[in-house]
C-alpha cells in the first residue's frame, strides 16, 4: 500500500543548503503599470509577475518607480530602521523576562513602512501582529507601544491583550486580534461602510500567507469583489507560518496574488523588500480603490528573517542563516544603498541615525518601565477586568467584581488567590 | 396601536430604526429585493435603497465579519442569519471578535451589531431549520442574547437591540411568527390579532433588554421559559387548572435573576422549559443560578422540560417537541414532589 | 450623502423582459481540449471560456466531443427524462400535501446525469440537494427515493432528514446535508484518504454557485490544491440562489471556474445544458484526478427553470418564463434532437419513453405509499429518534427514551404530547 | 511503566495507535515535521511518514471538514487544533456535520474523528491562548467530550478516543502538560515524575470514556471538577484539612452521573469547579443534573467556582484564574452553610 498523497515539498531543512530557486523572480522594471481602472482579468499577469523598482545596483527603474522625493525616502529609511531597532530591543527584553512575548518583523519592514506612506492618514489600517512598521510610521509613540507590551498602567488595552496587539483610534490602527485573518472581512466591511456613507477613506488590511488559508480570507475577497469595496488587501508572504512552509498554504507553483483575479479583484505580486515597489503598488491599489474600481490583493514577497515569535525556534525546521541567501535581500539595506546611490545618504549618516534611534528606543524603554511591568508595580487595578465586557456592567459581573474585591481583601493575609 | 403579527412587528422595528437613524443598515441572504424568506424585511429595500438594505452572498461568516467592520466605521448593522441552524459558520467572528472587541480594545473599538435569526422547531423544518442554539451564545461573555415571545416584545426588544451599543443575538421563534402556538399541532393556526401582545404601536418604542416578564402571574409554581414555550406552558397550566406563574425570560443575557428568584421564592417550586436540547443547555444555567440563590425556599428539585438530546428529527417532530402534555406531566410531578 | 457602494445588477426583475446578455458564450467546438496533465495556469482561458459540444443544429463538434455510443446517449436521455418526470410528480405530490417539501432539478438534469456516466461506480459522489439525476443514474430505486421523501417505514434516513436528503452507501452517494457547501471539503478529505490508501477511486462534489460563497468552498479548493487531491469539484451555476442572483456570489463579469486557477487547481467552464459537454469535461477532470494531476473545478452554466423549492415563488423576484429565453436551452430537448439528428431517436420513440417513465414513476409512488406517509401509517417507531446519536446509547438518552415511552403510554388517553 | 509527562503520554498514545492501526492518521497545523507547537506529535512524522502525519494549512474548518471525509473513507483521523481558542472556525463542521453524520444517515455514514486541542489558562497566554470552551461542545448532541487531568488518563483516554467510533473532542489542559499545578503560580514547577498518575505504560491500554474518577476520596464534601482544577481542588482541600471527595469528571459527555451522584448523596454538599467562564458553562449542567437527582440529600445549595464572565485578561491572569484561595473560600463557605 503506497501513498500517492501529494505533500508540498520544502526546499531546505536544517542541515541543508538554503534553496530559494522556487521563488519566481522577474527583473526590476519588467512588469508594466496599467492604469488604475484596468480590468481585473488584465491583472492576471501582474498577479503572477513581480513588481520591482530597485534593480541589482539599487537604482529605481521602470514604470512602477514612484519617484519619491529624497526626504520621503529618508523618512522611510528612518522608520524602517527604527522598527528594526525597536524589534531587536524588545526581543532582548523578552529574553530578559521583562515582557512575556514578542513578535519581530525583521526583514519585513518595507511591507509596513512603505504602505503607511502610500496611504492617507484617514485611511483605516487593519494590521496583523507583524506590522509594527505601520504603528511606527503613523507616529504612535514608542512609549505607548512599550506600555502595551508591558501590560502596565498606561497599556492602551488596559491589560486585556497579549503583547504586540496594539491599537489606536486617532491614528486609525485597528485593534489586532490573536485570531488569524479575522480582521480581513472586517476591513472590507469598514470599506463598505465608507462607501455607504460616501466617504473617501479606504481601508487596508494585512495578513500572512499562512493565514490566507482561513475562511475569513475568502470572505473578505468575495465581499470586496461583490460590493467593489474600497480596500487594499495585503498578503505578506514571508515564506513561513510558524514551522509551515508557504507551499502548505497553497503557494506551490502559484502566487498568492492570483487569488485576486480568481475571485474577481485585481492582483499584484510585489517585491516586498523593495520600499519603492511596495510604495508604488500600494499607491496604485489605493488610487484604484478610491476611484471606485474596487479592491486589490497585493502579495508582498518577503522573508521572515527571525523566529516566528519569542516562543519559536526556527532552527528546528529550516536552515540557519537562510536570510543572507534570500534573493530579495534586506529592505533596509536596499533603500539605504538606493539613497546613497542618489547622493542623498551616506554610511556615516546611517551610522549616526542608528545610534540616535538606539538611544531613542532606550529612552522610551526607561520611561515605559516607570509605568510598571507585569511583575513590578505599579499595576492596573484588577477590577478593570470586569469593565468593557459590556458598555454597562450587568449585575452578574458586578457581583463577580465584588467577590474578587472581597477575596483580595481577605487574601492580603493568605497565599495566592 | 395596530394588530401585528411578529413578522410585521419585526419589520416595523427595522422600518422605524432605518427611518430614525441613517447609521442603521440591514444585510443578509435574500433580505433585500425579496424581503427575506420569512418576509421580515419586506419592502425595506424599496423604501431605503439597496445600499442600506443589502443582499449578501451565502457566507454567514462573511456577513458578520463585514458587519463588524461596518459597525466599527459608525454604522449600526442589523444582520439576518436566514436560520439559526446556519449561524455556526459565523461562530468564530461572533465569539472571537464581536463578543470581545470592546473588551480587548479597552472600549476604543466597538461594533453595535444586532444579529437576527429565526430559531426553534414546530414547522416541519427538520434538523437544519429547527434548532435552538441560544445556549452556545449565552455562555460567551460579551454577547447579549434575547428572544421575544410576542409581537409587542419583538418590536420593542429589536429596537432596543439596534440602539444597544453592545452586540445582541436576537432569536426569533419562528413557530410563533404568525400566531401564538399552544403546543397542539392539530389545532387550527391562531393569529396574533386579538392577543393582547399582538397590539403593537406603529412608531418608536422599546422594551429594555435585561428584564424578564411575568407572562402569567400565579402562586403555585414558577415556570421559567421563553419564546414559543411561553405559550405552551400557559396552555399546559390552564389544562391543569394550575395557578402557575409563567416567567418569560426574554433576555437570556443579561439575565434578570431578581425577577426569576422573586417568583421562585414565592412559589417554592420551579420548572424550567425550553425547546433546545437539555444537556448543557441554557436551562442548566437557569437551574444552577436559581438553586444557588433560592435553595432554602425550594420545596422540590427544579425540574426541566427540554428538547431531547438528539438532533431535531424530521419525522418525529411532535414526539420530540416539548409539547403541552410533556409540560403538564412535569408540572403534575413537580406539584406532587415531596421528600 | 450619496452611497457609492456598488451593488451587483440583476438583469431582469418581475415585469421586465428576460435579459441573458450577461452570459458570456462561445461557439460549440471553439475551446481547445488540452491533455489532462496541462499546467494549471494554462486552464485560465478554459475557466473563462465555455466548453460546448452541441452546436446550434444539435450536432457534436470540436475537440471536446466525447464520441459516445448511441446507447450511452439514449441511456442518458432516458435518465434525464426520468429525473424530470420524477421531479414533476414529486412537486405535484408536495402540492397535494403528501410530502412536506421538495426541490426540483428542472433544467439542470444534464449536470447530474452526464457526470454520473463519466465517473466510475467506485467513485464517491457528494451531491447537493439538486442532483437527483446522480441518484437516478446510479440506479437507486425510485421507491427508495420516494420512501425518503415520505419519511416512511422504509426511509433510508429513518425519518431523521428532510425530504430530498438521500444517500446510499452501496452506490457511493454521500448523505446530503441541509447546510450548504459542507460536503465540499469532506469530498476532498475523502479523496485524500483514497490517495493515502493508494486506491484509485476519486471523489466528486456538487454545489450551487450561491454556495461558493461559503467558507467550505474555499477550504475544499485549498486542500485539493495543497495535497493534489483526486477530486472533481462541480459548481452548478444555475444563476440563482433562492432570490439572489449569481452576481451576489461574485459572478459579475467573472466565471466561477476562475476560482480554480486562482487557487491553483484546473478550471473548466462548461455548457451545463449540453450532455456531451458535461460528459466530456467530467471525463477529462476524472482522468486528470486519477492520473495524479489533482483536482478540477468545473462550472456548469445552467438555469434553474423552476422555483428554488416548494417553499419558494420565483415570480416575486424574476420574470416569469425566463427559461424559454435561456440561451443554453433545455438539456433534455438538446440531447433528444442530437439523437434524432444522428438517426438514433425519433419523436414517437420519445413520446413512448415519456409515457413509460410516467407509468414507472406512478407505479413506484403507489408502492412507496404502502410503506406509509408522514400523516398516515404505518410509521417508524419514534423510539428510533434516540438511536444513532451515538453508536451506543448513553444513559441520559436511555432515560429520555424511557420518558417518551411513558409519556406516549399515558398520552394514549390525553391530547397531543 | 515509565514516568511520562502529559505531552509524552499523548505522544505515546498516538504512536501506539499509528503503529497498531494503519487507518489512524494525524493532521494539523505544524504537527508534522515540527512535531507541534507543544511537541505533542514530535517524531511521529519521521516514524510514520508525511502521508500519515500531515501538516495542514491554517484552516481549522478545512482540517475538520477534510478529516470528516477521511473518516467516511475508512481512516481514523486525529486532528489537532493548535489552541482550543482557534476551534471556532471549525464549529460549523463539528456541530452541523461531525456531530450529526451518524444520526442523519441512520448510521450508514460515520466519521470516527478525534479532535485534540490544548485548552485552559495559567500560561500567560492571554485571551487567545487560554480559553476553556468545553461547554459549547458538551451541549451538542452527538459529540463525546473528554478532558484528562494526568498523563495516565491522557494516554488511556486518547487511545479510547481514537478507537471510539463516535467523534470525540479531546481537551488537553496545557497548564499541566509538564507537571501538576496546585494553583500557586509562584511555586517552582512540579514534574509528573513521582506523581502516581505520571507512571504510564509504554504500550497499549485504554481508559474508558464515560467514567468519572475519584481523584481524592473523602466524606465531608464533594468537589466536582476536571482538568487542571483537579489538582487545585485537591490542594485547596489539603490547605483546609478538609476531607473532601474530589471527583474528576474526565468524560464530560457521556457524563458518569452515577459516580457524581453517589458522592453527593454521601457527602450532602457539593462544589463545582472549572476554569471556563461561569455563566452558561458546563458547571451549570453539573449543578442542574445533580440537584435534580440528589435534591433531597443536599444540605446546602451547590456552589460554583469558575472563571469570571469576562474574556481571559492577560494582565490579570492570577486574579482571574479560579485558584486555590478561591476554592478554599468557597469550600469554607459551603461547609458553614445552613438555613
Ligand atoms: C485561527 C488561528 N489558528 C491558528 C493560530 C496559531 N498561529 C499563530 S501565528 C500562526 C502562523 C501564521 O503564519 P502567517 O499567516 O504566514 O503569518 P506570519 O507569522 O508568517 O507573519 C499560527 C498558526 C491562530 N493565531 N489563529
Ligand atoms: C449555511 C447555509 N446558509 C443558508 C442556507 C439556506 N439556503 C438553502 S438553499 C440556499 C440557496 C443556495 O443557492 P445555490 O447554492 O445557488 O444552489 P441552488 O439552490 O441554486 O441549486 C440558501 C441560502 C443553508 N441551507 N445553509
Ligand atoms: Mg508567513
Ligand atoms: Mg444556484
XYZ file of N, CA, C and O in Angstrom, chain C residues 167-274:
432
model
N -29.275 9.255 0.270
C -27.934 8.712 0.494
C -27.913 7.263 0.028
O -28.961 6.631 -0.122
N -26.737 6.750 -0.195
C -26.603 5.317 -0.443
C -25.158 4.905 -0.238
O -24.263 5.401 -0.926
N -24.945 4.019 0.699
C -23.592 3.502 0.881
C -23.179 2.626 -0.300
O -22.126 2.856 -0.908
N -23.979 1.632 -0.695
C -23.506 0.774 -1.797
C -23.302 1.538 -3.101
O -22.381 1.237 -3.858
N -24.141 2.529 -3.362
C -23.992 3.277 -4.616
C -23.069 4.481 -4.465
O -22.940 5.297 -5.378
N -22.477 4.583 -3.288
C -21.476 5.636 -3.064
C -22.036 7.044 -3.322
O -21.436 7.840 -4.058
N -23.168 7.276 -2.703
C -23.769 8.607 -2.736
C -23.819 9.109 -1.297
O -24.545 8.569 -0.463
N -23.054 10.131 -1.028
C -22.911 10.602 0.353
C -24.213 11.239 0.833
O -24.928 11.861 0.056
N -24.482 11.087 2.109
C -25.651 11.713 2.727
C -25.641 13.227 2.496
O -24.637 13.903 2.728
N -26.782 13.744 2.050
C -26.868 15.173 1.724
C -27.104 15.974 2.998
O -27.830 15.542 3.882
N -26.480 17.130 3.061
C -26.624 17.987 4.229
C -27.535 19.158 3.916
O -27.509 19.700 2.817
N -28.321 19.558 4.886
C -29.108 20.785 4.745
C -28.257 22.028 4.860
O -28.700 23.126 4.522
N -27.038 21.868 5.330
C -26.120 23.006 5.416
C -25.351 23.095 4.115
O -24.694 22.126 3.718
N -25.407 24.221 3.494
C -24.779 24.367 2.190
C -23.274 24.199 2.265
O -22.626 24.670 3.201
N -22.713 23.551 1.258
C -21.264 23.542 0.995
C -20.433 22.676 1.930
O -19.279 22.402 1.651
N -21.022 22.208 3.025
C -20.226 21.452 3.997
C -19.629 20.178 3.395
O -18.592 19.713 3.850
N -20.279 19.618 2.397
C -19.797 18.363 1.814
C -18.562 18.577 0.930
O -17.897 17.603 0.586
N -18.282 19.819 0.594
C -17.188 20.087 -0.348
C -15.807 19.720 0.233
O -15.073 18.949 -0.383
N -15.439 20.233 1.404
C -14.151 19.784 1.965
C -14.168 18.314 2.359
O -13.123 17.656 2.371
N -15.329 17.802 2.677
C -15.415 16.378 3.013
C -15.067 15.536 1.789
O -14.366 14.516 1.901
N -15.535 15.951 0.634
C -15.202 15.222 -0.587
C -13.688 15.246 -0.817
O -13.088 14.241 -1.217
N -13.100 16.392 -0.542
C -11.650 16.496 -0.713
C -10.937 15.583 0.275
O -9.984 14.875 -0.080
N -11.414 15.570 1.506
C -10.825 14.674 2.503
C -10.997 13.212 2.110
O -10.073 12.399 2.272
N -12.159 12.893 1.575
C -12.390 11.521 1.104
C -11.350 11.158 0.040
O -10.744 10.076 0.077
N -11.156 12.089 -0.873
C -10.192 11.854 -1.957
C -8.769 11.756 -1.419
O -7.972 10.919 -1.860
N -8.451 12.579 -0.440
C -7.119 12.490 0.179
C -6.928 11.108 0.804
O -5.853 10.507 0.693
N -7.980 10.614 1.441
C -7.881 9.287 2.054
C -7.665 8.226 0.984
O -6.890 7.278 1.183
N -8.338 8.357 -0.135
C -8.133 7.392 -1.220
C -6.669 7.414 -1.650
O -6.049 6.366 -1.866
N -6.105 8.594 -1.745
C -4.697 8.712 -2.134
C -3.788 8.137 -1.060
O -2.805 7.453 -1.363
N -4.128 8.411 0.192
C -3.314 7.871 1.283
C -3.335 6.348 1.239
O -2.308 5.689 1.428
N -4.505 5.798 0.973
C -4.631 4.346 0.942
C -4.129 3.756 -0.383
O -4.085 2.547 -0.547
N -3.814 4.613 -1.326
C -3.350 4.126 -2.613
C -4.458 3.505 -3.445
O -4.211 2.624 -4.263
N -5.677 3.970 -3.249
C -6.807 3.461 -4.019
C -7.117 4.371 -5.203
O -6.820 5.561 -5.182
N -7.756 3.800 -6.206
C -7.946 4.544 -7.446
C -9.246 5.330 -7.533
O -9.457 6.069 -8.496
N -10.123 5.116 -6.579
C -11.399 5.824 -6.648
C -11.176 7.302 -6.391
O -10.346 7.686 -5.569
N -11.957 8.094 -7.090
C -11.868 9.528 -6.853
C -13.193 9.998 -6.254
O -14.152 9.232 -6.157
N -13.220 11.240 -5.853
C -14.445 11.819 -5.306
C -14.937 12.910 -6.253
O -14.157 13.466 -7.033
N -16.227 13.160 -6.190
C -16.788 14.284 -6.942
C -17.836 14.947 -6.068
O -18.557 14.262 -5.333
N -17.896 16.270 -6.128
C -18.844 17.004 -5.291
C -19.539 18.081 -6.109
O -18.991 18.557 -7.107
N -20.716 18.437 -5.662
C -21.521 19.455 -6.352
C -22.017 20.492 -5.360
O -22.458 20.131 -4.269
N -21.934 21.757 -5.768
C -22.677 22.783 -5.035
C -23.202 23.830 -5.996
O -22.734 23.935 -7.139
N -24.135 24.606 -5.524
C -24.672 25.705 -6.314
C -23.727 26.888 -6.315
O -22.871 27.014 -5.435
N -23.867 27.736 -7.322
C -22.982 28.910 -7.400
C -23.147 29.794 -6.177
O -22.175 30.389 -5.710
N -24.358 29.864 -5.653
C -24.564 30.682 -4.458
C -23.737 30.178 -3.292
O -23.209 30.965 -2.503
N -23.598 28.884 -3.222
C -22.894 28.272 -2.094
C -21.380 28.400 -2.198
O -20.671 28.089 -1.241
N -20.886 28.840 -3.340
C -19.431 29.040 -3.435
C -18.971 30.156 -2.504
O -17.776 30.317 -2.274
N -19.926 30.926 -1.995
C -19.564 31.981 -1.048
C -19.153 31.414 0.305
O -18.465 32.083 1.077
N -19.578 30.198 0.563
C -19.333 29.608 1.882
C -17.853 29.316 2.097
O -17.117 28.994 1.161
N -17.442 29.388 3.346
C -16.050 29.120 3.699
C -15.613 27.745 3.222
O -14.470 27.546 2.798
N -16.518 26.782 3.289
C -16.153 25.415 2.939
C -15.727 25.273 1.485
O -14.947 24.375 1.143
N -16.250 26.123 0.627
C -15.818 26.104 -0.766
C -14.324 26.412 -0.834
O -13.541 25.717 -1.476
N -13.953 27.441 -0.137
C -12.552 27.861 -0.097
C -11.665 26.780 0.519
O -10.609 26.428 -0.032
N -12.094 26.232 1.637
C -11.301 25.179 2.267
C -11.093 24.008 1.313
O -10.007 23.438 1.227
N -12.166 23.647 0.634
C -12.090 22.492 -0.263
C -11.079 22.740 -1.375
O -10.212 21.908 -1.661
N -11.169 23.895 -2.013
C -10.251 24.183 -3.110
C -8.808 24.198 -2.604
O -7.893 23.669 -3.246
N -8.621 24.799 -1.444
C -7.274 24.918 -0.917
C -6.674 23.554 -0.591
O -5.537 23.254 -0.982
N -7.424 22.744 0.119
C -6.900 21.414 0.458
C -6.691 20.584 -0.811
O -5.715 19.834 -0.918
N -7.603 20.719 -1.762
C -7.435 19.991 -3.028
C -6.146 20.414 -3.708
O -5.407 19.589 -4.254
N -5.876 21.720 -3.671
C -4.652 22.239 -4.266
C -3.400 21.733 -3.536
O -2.469 21.211 -4.152
N -3.409 21.887 -2.240
C -2.189 21.607 -1.469
C -1.795 20.138 -1.590
O -0.632 19.810 -1.799
N -2.797 19.239 -1.471
C -2.480 17.807 -1.475
C -2.748 17.155 -2.822
O -2.700 15.934 -2.930
N -3.074 17.965 -3.834
C -3.356 17.459 -5.166
C -4.378 16.303 -5.094
O -4.149 15.215 -5.638
N -5.457 16.568 -4.403
C -6.437 15.515 -4.121
C -7.175 15.097 -5.392
O -7.523 15.938 -6.225
N -7.409 13.799 -5.546
C -8.133 13.302 -6.719
C -9.638 13.521 -6.573
O -10.368 12.644 -6.121
N -10.077 14.688 -6.959
C -11.480 15.065 -6.760
C -11.927 15.966 -7.903
O -11.126 16.730 -8.449
N -13.178 15.822 -8.284
C -13.792 16.712 -9.281
C -14.777 17.604 -8.539
O -15.715 17.098 -7.911
N -14.535 18.890 -8.573
C -15.360 19.837 -7.830
C -16.274 20.584 -8.799
O -15.799 21.316 -9.667
N -17.563 20.362 -8.667
C -18.532 20.947 -9.596
C -19.282 22.101 -8.960
O -19.797 21.981 -7.849
N -19.351 23.189 -9.686
C -20.211 24.306 -9.293
C -21.347 24.372 -10.301
O -21.114 24.524 -11.504
N -22.545 24.237 -9.806
C -23.703 24.306 -10.686
C -24.214 25.739 -10.666
O -24.890 26.163 -9.731
N -23.826 26.479 -11.689
C -24.247 27.878 -11.760
C -25.584 27.954 -12.479
O -25.650 28.077 -13.701
N -26.647 27.871 -11.682
C -27.994 27.956 -12.261
C -28.545 29.372 -12.135
O -29.741 29.591 -12.167
N -27.676 30.317 -11.946
C -27.952 31.759 -11.977
C -28.613 32.288 -10.706
O -28.574 33.486 -10.461
N -29.227 31.432 -9.917
C -29.986 31.913 -8.762
C -29.680 31.096 -7.512
O -29.444 29.894 -7.592
N -29.719 31.769 -6.409
C -29.639 31.146 -5.079
C -30.874 31.671 -4.344
O -30.874 32.817 -3.894
N -31.900 30.867 -4.268
C -33.226 31.357 -3.879
C -33.472 32.631 -4.685
O -33.505 32.556 -5.924
N -33.605 33.784 -4.020
C -33.939 35.028 -4.752
C -32.714 35.792 -5.181
O -32.834 36.892 -5.724
N -31.552 35.249 -4.874
C -30.334 36.039 -5.031
C -29.626 35.684 -6.332
O -29.257 34.528 -6.562
N -29.426 36.680 -7.152
C -28.799 36.494 -8.457
C -27.314 36.177 -8.289
O -26.678 36.612 -7.328
N -26.787 35.444 -9.252
C -25.410 34.968 -9.143
C -24.367 36.092 -9.014
O -23.267 35.842 -8.517
N -24.725 37.295 -9.409
C -23.805 38.414 -9.214
C -23.437 38.591 -7.751
O -22.335 39.027 -7.418
N -24.339 38.259 -6.869
C -24.083 38.396 -5.437
C -23.194 37.292 -4.889
O -22.805 37.313 -3.730
N -22.932 36.292 -5.702
C -21.975 35.267 -5.290
C -20.621 35.538 -5.947
O -19.713 34.716 -5.845
N -20.507 36.664 -6.609
C -19.244 37.016 -7.252
C -19.224 36.719 -8.736
O -18.159 36.718 -9.358
N -20.378 36.504 -9.328
C -20.427 36.125 -10.741
C -20.435 37.278 -11.722
O -20.470 37.054 -12.932
N -20.376 38.490 -11.203
C -20.418 39.641 -12.107
C -19.134 39.733 -12.917
O -18.051 39.885 -12.343
N -19.266 39.629 -14.242
C -18.102 39.702 -15.136
C -16.972 38.777 -14.700
O -15.791 39.136 -14.732
N -17.360 37.625 -14.279
C -16.355 36.674 -13.814
C -16.981 35.291 -13.826
O -18.160 35.132 -13.576
N -16.173 34.302 -14.139
C -16.683 32.936 -14.087
C -16.379 32.349 -12.722
O -15.405 32.719 -12.064
N -17.209 31.431 -12.290
C -16.934 30.741 -11.038
C -15.768 29.771 -11.198
O -15.026 29.513 -10.252
N -15.608 29.247 -12.397
C -14.488 28.340 -12.652
C -13.141 29.017 -12.413
O -12.147 28.352 -12.117
N -13.119 30.347 -12.528
C -11.852 31.068 -12.356
C -11.270 30.884 -10.962
O -10.066 31.062 -10.758
N -12.108 30.531 -10.001
C -11.582 30.268 -8.655
C -10.597 29.105 -8.658
O -9.732 29.029 -7.783
N -10.758 28.202 -9.619
C -9.840 27.069 -9.703
C -8.410 27.526 -9.910
O -7.569 27.426 -9.000
N -8.112 28.086 -11.088
C -6.744 28.575 -11.296
C -6.324 29.613 -10.264
O -5.147 29.686 -9.913
N -7.279 30.389 -9.741
C -6.933 31.374 -8.716
C -6.264 30.709 -7.526
O -5.338 31.253 -6.935
N -6.719 29.537 -7.188
C -6.197 28.847 -6.014
C -5.116 27.834 -6.403
O -4.365 27.358 -5.551
N -5.063 27.512 -7.690
C -4.020 26.587 -8.122
C -4.534 25.219 -8.514
O -3.772 24.250 -8.500
N -5.815 25.115 -8.873
C -6.296 23.880 -9.486
C -6.893 24.220 -10.846
O -7.216 25.375 -11.132
N -7.036 23.188 -11.689
C -7.550 23.435 -13.036
C -8.985 23.937 -12.978
O -9.729 23.616 -12.050
N -9.377 24.722 -13.960
C -10.740 25.236 -14.042
C -11.319 25.024 -15.425
O -10.610 25.174 -16.431
N -12.585 24.652 -15.471
C -13.297 24.491 -16.747
C -14.663 25.141 -16.608
O -15.358 24.894 -15.624
N -15.046 25.911 -17.614
C -16.415 26.444 -17.627
C -17.145 25.727 -18.757
O -16.667 25.688 -19.892
N -18.264 25.142 -18.426
C -18.905 24.197 -19.327
C -20.371 24.551 -19.531
O -21.034 25.031 -18.610
N -20.853 24.305 -20.728
C -22.284 24.406 -21.024
C -22.987 23.277 -20.270
O -22.937 22.108 -20.674
N -23.641 23.633 -19.190
C -24.233 22.632 -18.312
C -25.502 22.016 -18.871
O -26.017 21.042 -18.320
N -25.990 22.572 -19.941
C -27.189 22.002 -20.553
C -26.848 21.158 -21.777
O -27.726 20.790 -22.556
N -25.576 20.893 -21.935
C -25.074 20.111 -23.069
C -24.549 18.797 -22.477
O -23.469 18.748 -21.885
